[in-house]
XYZ file of C-alpha atoms in Angstrom:
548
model
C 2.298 -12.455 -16.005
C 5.368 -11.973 -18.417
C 4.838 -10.946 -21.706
C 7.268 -11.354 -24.472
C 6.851 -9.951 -28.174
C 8.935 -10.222 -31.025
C 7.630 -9.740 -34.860
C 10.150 -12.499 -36.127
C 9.036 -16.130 -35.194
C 12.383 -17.444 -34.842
C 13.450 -15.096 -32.555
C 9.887 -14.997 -30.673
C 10.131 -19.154 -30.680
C 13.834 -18.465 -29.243
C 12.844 -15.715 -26.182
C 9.644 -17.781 -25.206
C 11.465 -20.759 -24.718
C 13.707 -19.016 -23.020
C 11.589 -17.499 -20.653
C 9.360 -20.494 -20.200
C 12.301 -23.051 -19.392
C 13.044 -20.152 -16.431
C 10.081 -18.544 -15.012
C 6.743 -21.155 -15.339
C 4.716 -22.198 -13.911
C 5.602 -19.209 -11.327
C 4.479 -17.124 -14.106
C 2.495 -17.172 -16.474
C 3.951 -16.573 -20.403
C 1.864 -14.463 -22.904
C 3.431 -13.702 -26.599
C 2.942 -11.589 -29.242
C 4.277 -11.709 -32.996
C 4.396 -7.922 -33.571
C 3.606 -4.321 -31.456
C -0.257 -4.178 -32.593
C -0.506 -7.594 -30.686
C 1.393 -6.795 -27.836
C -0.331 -3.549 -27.219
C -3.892 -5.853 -27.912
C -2.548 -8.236 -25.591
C -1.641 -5.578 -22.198
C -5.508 -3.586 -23.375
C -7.230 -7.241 -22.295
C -4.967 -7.967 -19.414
C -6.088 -4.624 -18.068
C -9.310 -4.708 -18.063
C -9.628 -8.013 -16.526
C -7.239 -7.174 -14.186
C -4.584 -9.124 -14.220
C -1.313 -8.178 -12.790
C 1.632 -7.765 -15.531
C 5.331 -8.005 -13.997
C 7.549 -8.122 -16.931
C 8.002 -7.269 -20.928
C 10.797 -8.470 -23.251
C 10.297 -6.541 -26.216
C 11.901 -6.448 -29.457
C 12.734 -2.593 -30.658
C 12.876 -3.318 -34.519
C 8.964 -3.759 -35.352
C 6.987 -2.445 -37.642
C 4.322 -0.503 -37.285
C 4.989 -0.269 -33.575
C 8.545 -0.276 -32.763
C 9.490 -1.658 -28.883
C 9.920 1.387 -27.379
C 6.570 2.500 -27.922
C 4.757 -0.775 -26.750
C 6.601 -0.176 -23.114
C 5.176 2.925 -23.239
C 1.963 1.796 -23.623
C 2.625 -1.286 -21.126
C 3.840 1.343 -18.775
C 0.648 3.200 -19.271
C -1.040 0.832 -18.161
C 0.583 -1.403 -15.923
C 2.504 1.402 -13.880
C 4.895 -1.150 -12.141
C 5.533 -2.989 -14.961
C 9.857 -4.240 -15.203
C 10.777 -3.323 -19.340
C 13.196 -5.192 -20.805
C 14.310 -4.054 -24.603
C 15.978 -6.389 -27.337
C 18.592 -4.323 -29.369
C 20.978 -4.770 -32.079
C 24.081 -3.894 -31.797
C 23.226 -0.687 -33.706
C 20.139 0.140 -31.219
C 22.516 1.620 -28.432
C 21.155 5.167 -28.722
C 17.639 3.721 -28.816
C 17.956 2.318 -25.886
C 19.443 5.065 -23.772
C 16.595 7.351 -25.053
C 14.324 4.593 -23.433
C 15.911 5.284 -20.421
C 15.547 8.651 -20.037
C 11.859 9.089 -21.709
C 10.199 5.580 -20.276
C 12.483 4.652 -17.613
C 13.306 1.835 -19.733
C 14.798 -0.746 -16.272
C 17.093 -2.265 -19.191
C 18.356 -3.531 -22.582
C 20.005 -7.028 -23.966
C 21.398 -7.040 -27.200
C 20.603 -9.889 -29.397
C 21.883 -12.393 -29.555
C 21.534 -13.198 -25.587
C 23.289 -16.832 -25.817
C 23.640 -18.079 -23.243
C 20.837 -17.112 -21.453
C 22.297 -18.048 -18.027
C 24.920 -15.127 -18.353
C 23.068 -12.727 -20.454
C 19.268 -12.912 -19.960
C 18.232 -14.821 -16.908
C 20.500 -12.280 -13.964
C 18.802 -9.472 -15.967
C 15.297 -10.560 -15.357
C 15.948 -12.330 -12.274
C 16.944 -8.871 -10.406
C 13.617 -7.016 -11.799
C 11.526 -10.193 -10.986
C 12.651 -9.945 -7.364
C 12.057 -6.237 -7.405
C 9.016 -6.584 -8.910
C 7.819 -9.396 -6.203
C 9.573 -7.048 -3.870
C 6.608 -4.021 -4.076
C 3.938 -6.383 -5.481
C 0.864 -5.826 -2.966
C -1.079 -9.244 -2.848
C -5.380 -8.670 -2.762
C -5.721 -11.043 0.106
C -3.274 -12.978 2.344
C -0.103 -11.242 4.143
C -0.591 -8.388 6.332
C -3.698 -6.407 6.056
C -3.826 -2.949 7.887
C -6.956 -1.007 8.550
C -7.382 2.391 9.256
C -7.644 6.176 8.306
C -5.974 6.731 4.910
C -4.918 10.369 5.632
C -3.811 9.487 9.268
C -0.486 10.207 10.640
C -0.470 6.574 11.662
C -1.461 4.761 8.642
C 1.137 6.265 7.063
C 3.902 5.618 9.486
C 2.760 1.687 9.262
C 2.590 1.853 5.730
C 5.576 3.272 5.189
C 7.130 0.754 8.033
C 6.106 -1.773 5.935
C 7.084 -1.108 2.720
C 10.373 -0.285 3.287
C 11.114 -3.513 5.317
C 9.600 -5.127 1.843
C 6.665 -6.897 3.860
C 3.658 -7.427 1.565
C 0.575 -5.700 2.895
C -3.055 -4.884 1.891
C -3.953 -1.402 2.907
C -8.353 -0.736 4.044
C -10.067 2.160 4.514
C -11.628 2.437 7.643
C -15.563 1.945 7.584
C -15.378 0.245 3.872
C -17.023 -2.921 3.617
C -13.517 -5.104 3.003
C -12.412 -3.274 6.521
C -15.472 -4.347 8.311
C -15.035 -8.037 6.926
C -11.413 -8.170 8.092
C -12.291 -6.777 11.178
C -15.573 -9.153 11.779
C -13.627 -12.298 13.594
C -12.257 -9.643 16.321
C -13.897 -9.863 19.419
C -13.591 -5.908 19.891
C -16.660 -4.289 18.406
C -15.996 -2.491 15.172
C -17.549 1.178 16.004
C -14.370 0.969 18.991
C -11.914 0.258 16.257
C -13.209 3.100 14.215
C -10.721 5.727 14.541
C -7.763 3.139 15.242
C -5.433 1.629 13.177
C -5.361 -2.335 13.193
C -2.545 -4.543 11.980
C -3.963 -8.312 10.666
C -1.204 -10.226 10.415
C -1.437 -13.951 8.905
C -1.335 -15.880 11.784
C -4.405 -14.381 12.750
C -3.138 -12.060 15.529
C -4.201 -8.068 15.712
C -2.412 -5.102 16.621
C -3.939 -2.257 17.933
C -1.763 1.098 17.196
C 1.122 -0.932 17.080
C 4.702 0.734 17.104
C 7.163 -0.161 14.738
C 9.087 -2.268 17.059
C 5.816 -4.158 18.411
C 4.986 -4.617 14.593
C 8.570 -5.324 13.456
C 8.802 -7.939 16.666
C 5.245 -9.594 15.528
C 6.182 -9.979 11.857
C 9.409 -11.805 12.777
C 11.514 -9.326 11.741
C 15.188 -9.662 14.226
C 14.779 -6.663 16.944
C 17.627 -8.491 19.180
C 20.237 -10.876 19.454
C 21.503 -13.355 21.550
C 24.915 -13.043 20.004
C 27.312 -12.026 23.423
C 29.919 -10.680 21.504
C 30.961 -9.111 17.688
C 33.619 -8.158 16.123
C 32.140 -5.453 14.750
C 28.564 -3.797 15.371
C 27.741 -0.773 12.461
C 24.698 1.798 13.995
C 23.245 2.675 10.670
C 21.593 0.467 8.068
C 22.117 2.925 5.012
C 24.260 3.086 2.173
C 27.647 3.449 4.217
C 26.353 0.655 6.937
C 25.679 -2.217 4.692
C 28.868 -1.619 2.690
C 30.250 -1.810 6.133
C 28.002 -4.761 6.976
C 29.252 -6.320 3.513
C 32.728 -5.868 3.733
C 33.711 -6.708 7.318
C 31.454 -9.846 7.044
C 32.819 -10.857 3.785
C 36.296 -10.534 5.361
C 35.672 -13.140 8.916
C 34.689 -10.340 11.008
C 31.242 -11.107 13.255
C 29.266 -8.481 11.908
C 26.077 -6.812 13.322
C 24.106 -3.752 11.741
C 21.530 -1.913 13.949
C 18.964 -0.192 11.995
C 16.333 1.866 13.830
C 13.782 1.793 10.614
C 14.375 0.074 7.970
C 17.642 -0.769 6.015
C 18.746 1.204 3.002
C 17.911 4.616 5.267
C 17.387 7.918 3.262
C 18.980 6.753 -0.189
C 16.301 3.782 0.054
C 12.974 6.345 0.022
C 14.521 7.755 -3.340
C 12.605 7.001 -6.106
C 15.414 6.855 -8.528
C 19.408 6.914 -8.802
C 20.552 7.034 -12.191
C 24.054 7.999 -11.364
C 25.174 5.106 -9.645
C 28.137 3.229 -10.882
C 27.621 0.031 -12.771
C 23.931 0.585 -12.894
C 23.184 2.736 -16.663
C 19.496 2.268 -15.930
C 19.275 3.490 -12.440
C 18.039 1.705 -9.573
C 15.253 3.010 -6.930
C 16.478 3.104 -3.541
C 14.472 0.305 -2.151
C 16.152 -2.067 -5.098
C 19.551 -0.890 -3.861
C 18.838 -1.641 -0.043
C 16.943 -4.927 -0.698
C 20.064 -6.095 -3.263
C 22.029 -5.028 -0.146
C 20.105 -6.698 2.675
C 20.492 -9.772 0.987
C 23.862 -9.448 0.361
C 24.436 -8.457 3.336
C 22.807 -11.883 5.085
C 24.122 -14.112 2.687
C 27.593 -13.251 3.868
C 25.888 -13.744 7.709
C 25.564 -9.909 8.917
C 23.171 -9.834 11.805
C 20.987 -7.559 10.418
C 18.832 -5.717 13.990
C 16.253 -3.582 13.046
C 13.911 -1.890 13.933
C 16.117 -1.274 17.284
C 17.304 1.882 18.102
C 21.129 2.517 19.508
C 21.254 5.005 22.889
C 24.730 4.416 23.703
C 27.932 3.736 23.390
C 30.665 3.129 26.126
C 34.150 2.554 26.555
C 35.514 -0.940 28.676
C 38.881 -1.358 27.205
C 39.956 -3.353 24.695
C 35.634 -3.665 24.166
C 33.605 -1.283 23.247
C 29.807 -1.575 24.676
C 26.653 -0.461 22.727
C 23.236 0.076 24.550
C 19.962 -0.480 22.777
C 16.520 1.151 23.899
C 15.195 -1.908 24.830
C 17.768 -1.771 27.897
C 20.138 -4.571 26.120
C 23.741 -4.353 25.424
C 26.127 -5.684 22.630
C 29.991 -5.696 22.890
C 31.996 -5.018 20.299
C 35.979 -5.175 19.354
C 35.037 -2.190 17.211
C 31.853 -0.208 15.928
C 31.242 2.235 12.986
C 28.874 5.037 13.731
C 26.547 4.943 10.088
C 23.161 6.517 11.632
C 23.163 8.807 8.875
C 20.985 12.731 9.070
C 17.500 13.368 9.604
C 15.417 15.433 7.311
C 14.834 19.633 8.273
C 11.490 19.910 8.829
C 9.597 22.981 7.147
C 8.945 25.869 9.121
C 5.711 27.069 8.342
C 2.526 27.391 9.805
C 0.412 24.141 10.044
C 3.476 21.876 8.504
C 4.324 20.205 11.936
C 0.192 19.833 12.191
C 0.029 18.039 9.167
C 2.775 15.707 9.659
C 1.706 12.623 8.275
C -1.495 13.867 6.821
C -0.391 15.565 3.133
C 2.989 16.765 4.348
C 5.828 13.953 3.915
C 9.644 13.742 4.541
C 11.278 12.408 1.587
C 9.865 10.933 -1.346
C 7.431 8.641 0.575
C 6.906 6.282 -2.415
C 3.749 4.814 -0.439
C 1.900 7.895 -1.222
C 2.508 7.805 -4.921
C -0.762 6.384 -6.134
C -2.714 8.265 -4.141
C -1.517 11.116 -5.833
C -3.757 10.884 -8.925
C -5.221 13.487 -10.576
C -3.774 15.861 -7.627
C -1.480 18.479 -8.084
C 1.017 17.463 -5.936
C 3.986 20.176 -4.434
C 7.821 19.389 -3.960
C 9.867 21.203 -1.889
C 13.423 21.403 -2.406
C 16.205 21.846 -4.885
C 18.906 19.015 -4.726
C 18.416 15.937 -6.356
C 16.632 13.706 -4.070
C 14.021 16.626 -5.171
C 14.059 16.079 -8.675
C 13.625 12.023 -8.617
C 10.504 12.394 -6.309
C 8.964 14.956 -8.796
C 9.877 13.108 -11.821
C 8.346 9.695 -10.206
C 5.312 11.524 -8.971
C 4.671 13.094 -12.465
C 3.791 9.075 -13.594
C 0.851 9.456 -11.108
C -0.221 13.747 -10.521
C -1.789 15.735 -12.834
C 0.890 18.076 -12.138
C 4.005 18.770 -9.990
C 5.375 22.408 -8.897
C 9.097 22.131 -7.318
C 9.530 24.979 -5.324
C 12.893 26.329 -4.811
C 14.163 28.954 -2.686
C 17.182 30.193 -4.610
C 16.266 32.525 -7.262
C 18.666 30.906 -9.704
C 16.642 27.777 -9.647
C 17.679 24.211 -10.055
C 20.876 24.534 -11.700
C 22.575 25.652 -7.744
C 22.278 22.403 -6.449
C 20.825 19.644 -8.844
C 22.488 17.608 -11.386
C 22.124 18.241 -15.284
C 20.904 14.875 -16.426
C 17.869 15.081 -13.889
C 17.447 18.684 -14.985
C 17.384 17.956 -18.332
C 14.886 15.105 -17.369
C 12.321 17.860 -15.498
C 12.495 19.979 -18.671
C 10.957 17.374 -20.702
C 8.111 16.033 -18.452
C 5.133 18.150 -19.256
C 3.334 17.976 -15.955
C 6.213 19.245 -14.266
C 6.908 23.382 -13.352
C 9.830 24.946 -11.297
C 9.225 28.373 -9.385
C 12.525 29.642 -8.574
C 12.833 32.122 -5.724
C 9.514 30.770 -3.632
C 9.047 29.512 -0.341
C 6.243 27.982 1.534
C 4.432 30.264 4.219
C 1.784 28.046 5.444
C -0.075 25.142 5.070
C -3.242 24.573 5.340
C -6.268 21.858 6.125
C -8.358 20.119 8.375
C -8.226 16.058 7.854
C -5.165 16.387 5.737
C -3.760 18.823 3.888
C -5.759 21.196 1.403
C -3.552 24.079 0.325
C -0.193 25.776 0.584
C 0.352 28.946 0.399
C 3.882 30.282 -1.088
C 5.470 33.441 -1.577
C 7.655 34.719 -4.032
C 11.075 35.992 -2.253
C 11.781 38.398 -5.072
C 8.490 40.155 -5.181
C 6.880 39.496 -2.041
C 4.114 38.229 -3.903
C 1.829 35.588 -2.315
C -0.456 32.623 -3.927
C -2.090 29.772 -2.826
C -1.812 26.189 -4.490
C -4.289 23.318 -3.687
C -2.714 20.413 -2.859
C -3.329 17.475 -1.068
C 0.137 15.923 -1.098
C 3.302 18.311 -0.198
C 7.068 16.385 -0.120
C 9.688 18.472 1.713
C 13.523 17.909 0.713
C 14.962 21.412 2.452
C 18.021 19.454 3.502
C 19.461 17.525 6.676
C 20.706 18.168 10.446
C 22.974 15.989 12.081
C 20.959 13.669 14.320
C 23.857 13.059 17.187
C 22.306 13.915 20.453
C 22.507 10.696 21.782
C 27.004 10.480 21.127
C 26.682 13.728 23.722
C 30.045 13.094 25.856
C 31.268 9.969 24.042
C 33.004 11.415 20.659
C 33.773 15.006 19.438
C 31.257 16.603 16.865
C 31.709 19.447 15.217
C 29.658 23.408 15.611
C 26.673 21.735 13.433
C 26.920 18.321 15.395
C 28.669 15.975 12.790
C 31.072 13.737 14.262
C 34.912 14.265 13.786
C 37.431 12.023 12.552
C 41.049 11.567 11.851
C 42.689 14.777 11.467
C 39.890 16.863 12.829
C 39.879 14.771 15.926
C 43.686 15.850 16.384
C 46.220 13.541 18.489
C 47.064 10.480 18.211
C 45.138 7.412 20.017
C 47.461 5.702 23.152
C 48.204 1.812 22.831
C 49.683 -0.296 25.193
C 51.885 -1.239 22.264
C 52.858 2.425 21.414
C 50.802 5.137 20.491
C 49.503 5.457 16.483
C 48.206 7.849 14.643
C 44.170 8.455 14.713
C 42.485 6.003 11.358
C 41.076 8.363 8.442
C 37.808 7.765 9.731
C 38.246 6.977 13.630
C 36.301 9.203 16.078
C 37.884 10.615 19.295
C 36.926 7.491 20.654
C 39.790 4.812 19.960
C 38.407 1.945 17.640
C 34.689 3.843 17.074
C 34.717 5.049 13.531
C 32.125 7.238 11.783
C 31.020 6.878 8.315
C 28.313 8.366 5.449
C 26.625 11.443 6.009
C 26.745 11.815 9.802
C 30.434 12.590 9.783
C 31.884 15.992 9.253
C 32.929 16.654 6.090
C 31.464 13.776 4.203
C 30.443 14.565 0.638
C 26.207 13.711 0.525
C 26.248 10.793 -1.952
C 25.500 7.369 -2.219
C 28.458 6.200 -3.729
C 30.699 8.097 -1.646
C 29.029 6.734 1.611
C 29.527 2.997 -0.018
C 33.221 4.124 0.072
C 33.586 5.043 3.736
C 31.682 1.938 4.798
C 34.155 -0.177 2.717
C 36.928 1.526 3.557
C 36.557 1.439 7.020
C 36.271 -1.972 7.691
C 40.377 -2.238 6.825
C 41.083 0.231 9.876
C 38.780 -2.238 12.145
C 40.816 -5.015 11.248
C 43.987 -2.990 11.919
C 42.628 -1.797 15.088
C 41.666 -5.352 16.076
C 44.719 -6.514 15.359
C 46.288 -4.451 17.831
């Protein structure tokens, strides 16, 4: 359902026609000739449930102006995509959309022609919108314990592949019914978790890689050789992917989990260049996924990389599965792995209230909780500010006393400040956590006083920072005391060729022609952007080491 509203009929004629010539009969059109009608319109849609992806909204109205009918469609329709019409003059409107609604963006009339100026802009929230949209029945339906360790670990899985699923409660009556054809009796299934996927066939307890295989997804190849293979399907790996594709190169990403890594759990980055509106992480990956294919990456995941060996002039990489892929060159993009918290019951409750990044999966069942973030950096901040849509409250705990200022940056400070439902203790650390099923409290202590406290919570996200996940490059590149992997200078010496020797590439590992990139090299500055940098960059050393 799209919804456009506009109080002047020429301009409302204009914008539904528009819209209508572009997105029916996929969607249906809805309009409204002023804000009192519009915010009539998204009450009835509510209640009988219909699902609303998308308002164009004029700002000058009287009455109610634009930005506060997206409010109100935002209210009620929490993954709505809002779209505002501005004059020229509305510019300052607009950006105060963005930072009290989220406002995803703004056109300024007039859009002719629509081609250039209004159809890309809808067509990118559209696909993100489809992207997260949850379908009642069909797709992949997955029963089992909501609080359980597993369930989320499929859920999560799924979502951040962007596979449709429908998730049911063990022992509910929809559970039972989609369980019913199964020849395994249902009171045996009670305490499992069961993956339904279209064609019929069910997965008991599957593992990613069994689900991942199942659902189609590519968990091989049959591709003998590539130019270039990138371990790593973040940020730094699909610019990688992107660029050495783009440029001839036979191209291969290997992605343990899901592509877009840690940048594509964040709920929001509003600092990313040519983006003013920000962009959620899993927008960022998916736009990058599909970039990434249309330029013919082979894109491997979920697969996980063990090893990499040297067989001059190649370069072999071992999978888990026991198969190999060789390479004329490979960039090492496997990015960190989150710290865990160490305290009492947190390892325990893995899975069942306590939750590595912003796991934007458990969002909606965060109502009416008061849900606890741990951390200070800004990966922090966007999970609280997107979980504030859906708590009753959010506490950020922080273990410098100063605060948020240390590590965070000003606009999403300045952001927290103004959400009501959200509270910062400076100076306070969890000491345990606590629950049976899931979780049901923390307990925190302030590091100034020595005072302790305990908050009831049933949802607790921990951001405490990163640790270099390189065991598995033991004996086949250099890392440094933490075990980030060196590069160019740090590496020292220069790299033999049969040609004459050369000095080491800016980003080349002690292992000629194997380059390291993003946040698992040493040094590397922790931020999206840069880590697009390093993957781009990168890929014109391969070509000079190939060349060679």
């Amino acid at each position: 359902m799209l919804l456009v509203v506009d109080d002047d009929p020429q301009v409302l004629r204009a914008v539904r026609a528009d819209v209508r010539s572009r997105y029916r009969p996929a969607h249906r059109i809805v309009a409204a000739d002023g804000g009192p009608e519009a915010t009539q319109a998204l009450t009835e849609l509510a209640r009988t449930g219909a699902e609303v992806a998308l308002v164009v909204s004029d700002q000058r109205m009287p009455q109610l102006d634009g930005l506060a009918v997206l409010a109100s469609a935002r209210e009620m329709f929490p993954r709505v995509k809002m779209v505002l019409l501005t004059a020229y003059a509305d510019t300052e409107v607009a950006i105060r959309g963005i930072n009290e609604i989220q406002l995803d963006y703004y056109v300024t009339k007039p859009w002719e022609p629509p081609d250039e100026n209004l159809y890309p802009v809808l067509d990118d929230l559209l696909d993100e919108w489809w992207s997260t949209f949850r379908p009642q029945h069909g797709g992949v339906r997955v029963v089992g314990v909501p609080v359980a360790a597993e369930s989320h670990r499929v859920r999560d899985f799924l979502a951040r592949n962007q596979v449709p699923y429908e998730f049911l409660a063990s022992g509910s009556e929809a559970a039972a019914c989609a369980l019913s054809p199964l020849d395994q009796p249902s009171e045996e299934l009670a305490d499992r978790l069961v993956a339904l996927l279209p064609d019929g066939t069910a997965l008991v307890d599957p593992s990613n890689e069994q689900l991942g295989a199942a659902l189609g997804l590519q968990t091989g190849t049959e591709v003998a050789y590539h130019d270039l293979v990138v371990v790593g399907g973040g940020p730094a790996g699909l610019a990688a992917g992107v660029y050495g594709a783009s440029e001839g190169l036979g191209t291969a990403i290997i992605e343990r989990e899901a592509p877009g890594g840690q940048a594509g759990q964040s709920s929001r980055i509003e600092n990313y260049l040519g983006f003013p509106v920000g962009l959620s992480g899993a927008d960022l990956a998916r736009r990058a996924v599909t970039q990434a294919r249309r330029f013919g990456v082979e894109i491997i995941s979920p697969q996980e990389v063990v090893g990499i060996e040297r067989s001059d002039p190649y370069r072999v990489v071992r999978l888990a599965d026991g198969s190999t892929l060789t390479a004329g060159a490979v960039i090492l993009a496997g990015g960190v792995r989150y710290r865990l918290l160490d305290a009492p019951g947190a390892g325990e409750l893995a899975g069942r209230g306590v939750y590595y990044g912003a796991a934007m999966t458990e969002a909606p069942g965060c109502e009416g909780d008061h849900v606890v973030v741990i951390g200070g950096a800004n990966s922090a901040g966007q999970a609280a500010v997107h979980f504030s849509r859906y708590a009753d409250h959010v506490t950020i705990l922080v273990r410098d006393p100063i605060g948020l200022p240390k590590a965070m940056s000003s606009y999403l400070i300045d952001q927290i400040d103004a959400i009501d439902n959200i509270s910062v203790r400076a100076g306070a650390v969890v000491t345990k956590v606590e629950g049976g099923e899931q979780v049901e409290r923390v307990e925190i202590e302030d590091r100034t006083t020595g005072v302790t406290e305990a908050i009831d919570t049933h949802h607790v996200f921990v951001f405490i920072g990163a640790a270099a996940d390189t065991g598995w490059l033991d004996d086949v590149v250099d890392r440094d005391e933490r075990g980030y992997v060196l590069t160019g200078p740090d590496v020292g010496g220069r790299v033999a060729r049969p040609d004459g020797d050369r000095d080491r590439f800016l980003t080349e590992t002690s292992m000629p022609g194997v380059f390291a990139v993003g946040d698992i090299r040493s040094g590397s500055i922790k931020r999206v952007a840069a880590a697009v940098g390093e993957g781009s960059v990168t890929v014109a050393f391969v070509h000079q080491h190939l060349a060679r």
